Coordinates of C-alpha atoms in Angstrom, one line a residue:
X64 CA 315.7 128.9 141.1
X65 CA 316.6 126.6 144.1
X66 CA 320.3 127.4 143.8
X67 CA 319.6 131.1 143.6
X68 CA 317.2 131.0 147.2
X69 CA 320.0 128.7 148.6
X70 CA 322.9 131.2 147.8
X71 CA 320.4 134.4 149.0
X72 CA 320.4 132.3 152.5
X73 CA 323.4 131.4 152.4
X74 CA 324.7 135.0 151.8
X75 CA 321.9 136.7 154.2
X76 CA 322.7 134.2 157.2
X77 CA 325.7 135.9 158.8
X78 CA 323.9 139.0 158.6
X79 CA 321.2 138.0 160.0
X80 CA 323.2 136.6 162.8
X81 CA 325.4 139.4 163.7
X82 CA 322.2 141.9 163.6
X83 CA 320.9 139.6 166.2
X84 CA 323.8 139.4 168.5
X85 CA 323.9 143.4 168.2
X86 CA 320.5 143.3 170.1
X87 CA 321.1 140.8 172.4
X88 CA 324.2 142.9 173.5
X89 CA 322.4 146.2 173.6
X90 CA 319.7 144.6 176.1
X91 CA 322.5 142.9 178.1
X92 CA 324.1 146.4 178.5
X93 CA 320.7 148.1 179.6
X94 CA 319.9 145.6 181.9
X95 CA 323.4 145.0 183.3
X96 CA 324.5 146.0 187.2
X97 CA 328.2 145.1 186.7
X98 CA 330.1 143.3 189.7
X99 CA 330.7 145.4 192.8
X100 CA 329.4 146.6 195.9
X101 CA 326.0 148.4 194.6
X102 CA 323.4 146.4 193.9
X103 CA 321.1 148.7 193.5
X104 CA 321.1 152.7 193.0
X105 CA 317.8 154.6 192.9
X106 CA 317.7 157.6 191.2
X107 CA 315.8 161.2 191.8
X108 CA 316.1 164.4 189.8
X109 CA 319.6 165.4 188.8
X110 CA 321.5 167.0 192.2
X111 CA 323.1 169.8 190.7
X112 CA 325.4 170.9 193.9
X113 CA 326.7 166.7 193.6
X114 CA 327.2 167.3 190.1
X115 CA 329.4 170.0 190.7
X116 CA 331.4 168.0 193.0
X117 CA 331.3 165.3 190.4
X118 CA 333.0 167.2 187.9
X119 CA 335.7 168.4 189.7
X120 CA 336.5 164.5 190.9
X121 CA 336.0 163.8 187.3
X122 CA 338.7 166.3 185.8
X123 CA 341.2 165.1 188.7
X124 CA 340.4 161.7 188.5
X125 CA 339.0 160.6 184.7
X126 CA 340.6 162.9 182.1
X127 CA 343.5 161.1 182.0
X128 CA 341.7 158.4 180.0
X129 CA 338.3 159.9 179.3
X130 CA 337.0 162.7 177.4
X131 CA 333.2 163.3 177.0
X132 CA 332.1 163.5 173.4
X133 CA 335.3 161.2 172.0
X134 CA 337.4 158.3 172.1
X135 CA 340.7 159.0 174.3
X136 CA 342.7 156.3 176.0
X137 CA 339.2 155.0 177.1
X138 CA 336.0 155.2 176.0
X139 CA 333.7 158.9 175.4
X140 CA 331.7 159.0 179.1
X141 CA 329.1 162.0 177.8
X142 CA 326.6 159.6 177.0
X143 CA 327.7 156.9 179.2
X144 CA 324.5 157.8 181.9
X145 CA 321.8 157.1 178.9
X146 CA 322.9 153.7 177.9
X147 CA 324.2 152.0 180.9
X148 CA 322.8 151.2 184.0
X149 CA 324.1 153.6 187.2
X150 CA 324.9 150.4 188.8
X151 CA 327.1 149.6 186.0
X152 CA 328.9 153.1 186.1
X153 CA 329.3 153.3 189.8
X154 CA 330.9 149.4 189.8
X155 CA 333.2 150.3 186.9
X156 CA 334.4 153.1 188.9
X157 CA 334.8 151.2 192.4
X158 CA 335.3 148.0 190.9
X159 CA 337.5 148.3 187.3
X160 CA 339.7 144.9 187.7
X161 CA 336.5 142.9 189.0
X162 CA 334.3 144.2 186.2
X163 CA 337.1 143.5 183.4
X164 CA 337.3 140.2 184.3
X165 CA 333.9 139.1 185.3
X166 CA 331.7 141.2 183.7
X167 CA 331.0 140.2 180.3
X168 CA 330.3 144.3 178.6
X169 CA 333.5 145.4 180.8
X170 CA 335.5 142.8 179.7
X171 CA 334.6 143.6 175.9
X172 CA 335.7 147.7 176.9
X173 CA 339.0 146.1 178.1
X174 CA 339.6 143.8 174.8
X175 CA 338.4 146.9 172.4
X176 CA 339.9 149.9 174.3
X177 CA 343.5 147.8 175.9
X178 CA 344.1 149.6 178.8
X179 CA 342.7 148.9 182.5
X180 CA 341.1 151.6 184.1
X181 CA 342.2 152.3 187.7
X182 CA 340.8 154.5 190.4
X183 CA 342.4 154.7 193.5
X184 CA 341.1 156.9 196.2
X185 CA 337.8 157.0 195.3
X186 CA 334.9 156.6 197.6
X187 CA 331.4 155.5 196.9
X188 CA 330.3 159.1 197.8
X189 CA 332.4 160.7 195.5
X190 CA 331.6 157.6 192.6
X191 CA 327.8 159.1 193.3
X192 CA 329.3 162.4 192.4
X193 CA 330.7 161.4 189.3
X194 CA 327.2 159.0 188.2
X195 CA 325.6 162.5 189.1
X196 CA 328.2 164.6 187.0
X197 CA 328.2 162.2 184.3
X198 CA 323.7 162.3 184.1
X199 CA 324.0 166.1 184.1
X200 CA 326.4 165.7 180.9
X201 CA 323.8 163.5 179.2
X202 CA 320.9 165.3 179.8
X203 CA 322.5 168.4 178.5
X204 CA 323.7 166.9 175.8
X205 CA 320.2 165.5 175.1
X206 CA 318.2 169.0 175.4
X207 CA 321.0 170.5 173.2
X208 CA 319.6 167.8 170.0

């Protein structure tokens, strides 16, 4: 009997582990700001005239690399708004090369996805357009379920 409880840990350990590791990455993701200039982003209702702006900067500026509901060069962005922070989303835009190498979760999208996002041109008022594009995408893709 002792062998058998032994082996069950033994065998039940690394899941354990990995399960655990999972969680600790989620929260780090939903609490992360990322490294770059905004520190902090409050947020209102959904500003549908800056969305509208935000999609046309996303079709010139994104699709290259990004589709919405799958994996392209980089990651799917159409639920990016309900899992990261805004923080996070506006300093990956302003700030790819600082983020892939100091932030922890953007260095993990670089390693997974092998390609470094660059955006050139972009200003933080048209990176607010895009965060504000990119929330009117989730929320309609969350009324749609």
């Amino acid at each position: 009997m002792g062998k058998r409880v032994v082996l069950l840990v033994v065998f039940c350990l690394p899941f354990f582990l990995i399960s655990c590791s999972f969680k600790a990455a989620k929260l780090t993701q939903a609490t992360d700001k990322g490294i770059g200039p905004i520190k902090n982003l409050k947020l209102g209702p959904i500003n549908l005239d800056l969305a509208k702006k935000g999609e046309t900067l996303f079709q010139m500026h994104c699709t290259q690399c990004h589709h919405l509901n799958h994996r392209y060069v980089g990651p799917p962005l159409g639920k990016i708004a309900t899992t990261a922070r805004p923080e996070f989303i506006m300093n990956m835009i302003l700030n790819p090369e600082g983020m892939t190498q100091k932030d922890p979760i953007a260095h993990k999208l670089l390693a997974k996805y092998l390609t470094q996002m660059s955006v050139k041109g972009i200003t933080r008022k048209d990176a607010r357009a895009i965060l504000e594009y990119l929330r009117s995408v989730a929320e309609k893709n969350h009324s749609q379920k």
